[in-house]
Amino acid sequence: MPNDGEPRRGDAALQEELRRLAVTRDPVPASVLDAARAAYAWRDIDAKLAALTHDSNLDEPNLVGVRSGAAPRLLTFEGEEAIVELEVHPMRDRRRLMGQLVPPGAAVVEVCHAEWRLRLETDGLGRFEVADVPPGPVSLRCQLRDATQEVHTEWVNL
């Protein structure tokens, strides 16, 4: 008998069973979920993107292996409105972030991690610090000066 577009009685149960099997037998990889979260977080098209222009782990690859475990990773993100300088200090299974905005000034910074978000205010020189950051992808959203200018950094894996 041809289907006239109406679902049959067993269709809903079959669809639910297929959903359950897909979730349990073939779950979405964590990297795909992380990418989806990052794409969703980038929904404010008016914000300016600050591109990663320096990563001490990439720009100085010969030094990465000889550094002590306590050496910070240095990242620079450059945008039209501001530069975000970030030091990533490794700790056992966490990171401590120390950053500064250039030009210096008070701002609100939101640290976006795959698992959480934290909003904080910089001091008058544009400095901020976040302790106890787990490894994983991180991006910063900075509301500058009068809160009409916003800068987002690229996502970077810490």
CSV table of N, CA and C in Angstrom, one decimal, residues 83-85 98-109 120-129 142 144:
chain,number,residue,atom,x,y,z
A,83,ILE,N,45.0,44.1,20.7
A,83,ILE,CA,45.9,42.9,20.7
A,83,ILE,C,45.7,42.3,22.0
A,84,VAL,N,45.6,40.9,22.0
A,84,VAL,CA,45.5,40.2,23.3
A,84,VAL,C,46.7,39.4,23.4
A,85,GLU,N,47.5,39.6,24.5
A,85,GLU,CA,48.7,38.9,24.8
A,85,GLU,C,48.3,37.9,25.9
A,98,MET,N,47.5,34.2,32.1
A,98,MET,CA,47.7,35.6,32.5
A,98,MET,C,47.7,36.4,31.2
A,99,GLY,N,46.9,37.5,31.1
A,99,GLY,CA,46.7,38.2,29.8
A,99,GLY,C,46.7,39.7,30.0
A,100,GLN,N,46.9,40.3,28.9
A,100,GLN,CA,46.8,41.8,28.9
A,100,GLN,C,46.3,42.2,27.5
A,101,LEU,N,45.5,43.3,27.5
A,101,LEU,CA,45.0,43.9,26.3
A,101,LEU,C,45.8,45.1,25.9
A,102,VAL,N,46.1,45.3,24.7
A,102,VAL,CA,46.8,46.4,24.1
A,102,VAL,C,45.9,47.0,23.1
A,103,PRO,N,45.6,48.3,23.2
A,103,PRO,CA,46.0,49.3,24.2
A,103,PRO,C,45.4,48.9,25.5
A,104,PRO,N,46.2,49.3,26.6
A,104,PRO,CA,45.7,49.0,27.9
A,104,PRO,C,44.5,49.8,28.3
A,105,GLY,N,43.7,49.2,29.1
A,105,GLY,CA,42.5,49.8,29.6
A,105,GLY,C,41.5,48.8,30.2
A,106,ALA,N,40.6,49.3,31.0
A,106,ALA,CA,39.6,48.4,31.6
A,106,ALA,C,38.7,47.8,30.5
A,107,ALA,N,38.4,46.5,30.7
A,107,ALA,CA,37.5,45.8,29.8
A,107,ALA,C,36.9,44.6,30.6
A,108,VAL,N,36.0,44.0,29.9
A,108,VAL,CA,35.4,42.7,30.4
A,108,VAL,C,35.9,41.6,29.5
A,109,VAL,N,36.4,40.6,30.1
A,109,VAL,CA,36.9,39.4,29.3
A,109,VAL,C,36.1,38.2,29.7
A,120,LEU,N,35.2,38.1,33.7
A,120,LEU,CA,36.0,38.8,34.6
A,120,LEU,C,36.3,40.2,34.1
A,121,GLU,N,36.7,41.1,35.0
A,121,GLU,CA,37.1,42.5,34.6
A,121,GLU,C,38.6,42.6,34.6
A,122,THR,N,39.2,43.3,33.7
A,122,THR,CA,40.6,43.6,33.7
A,122,THR,C,40.9,44.7,34.7
A,123,ASP,N,42.1,44.9,35.1
A,123,ASP,CA,42.5,46.1,35.8
A,123,ASP,C,42.6,47.3,34.9
A,124,GLY,N,43.0,48.4,35.4
A,124,GLY,CA,43.1,49.6,34.5
A,124,GLY,C,44.1,49.5,33.4
A,125,LEU,N,45.1,48.6,33.6
A,125,LEU,CA,46.1,48.4,32.5
A,125,LEU,C,45.7,47.3,31.5
A,126,GLY,N,44.5,46.7,31.7
A,126,GLY,CA,44.0,45.7,30.7
A,126,GLY,C,44.5,44.3,31.1
A,127,ARG,N,45.0,44.1,32.3
A,127,ARG,CA,45.5,42.8,32.7
A,127,ARG,C,44.5,41.9,33.4
A,128,PHE,N,44.6,40.6,33.2
A,128,PHE,CA,43.7,39.7,33.8
A,128,PHE,C,44.4,38.4,34.1
A,129,GLU,N,43.8,37.6,35.0
A,129,GLU,CA,44.4,36.3,35.3
A,129,GLU,C,43.3,35.3,35.6
A,142,CYS,N,36.4,39.8,24.4
A,142,CYS,CA,36.8,41.0,25.2
A,142,CYS,C,35.9,42.2,24.8
A,144,LEU,N,35.6,45.9,25.0
A,144,LEU,CA,36.6,47.0,25.2
A,144,LEU,C,35.9,48.3,25.5
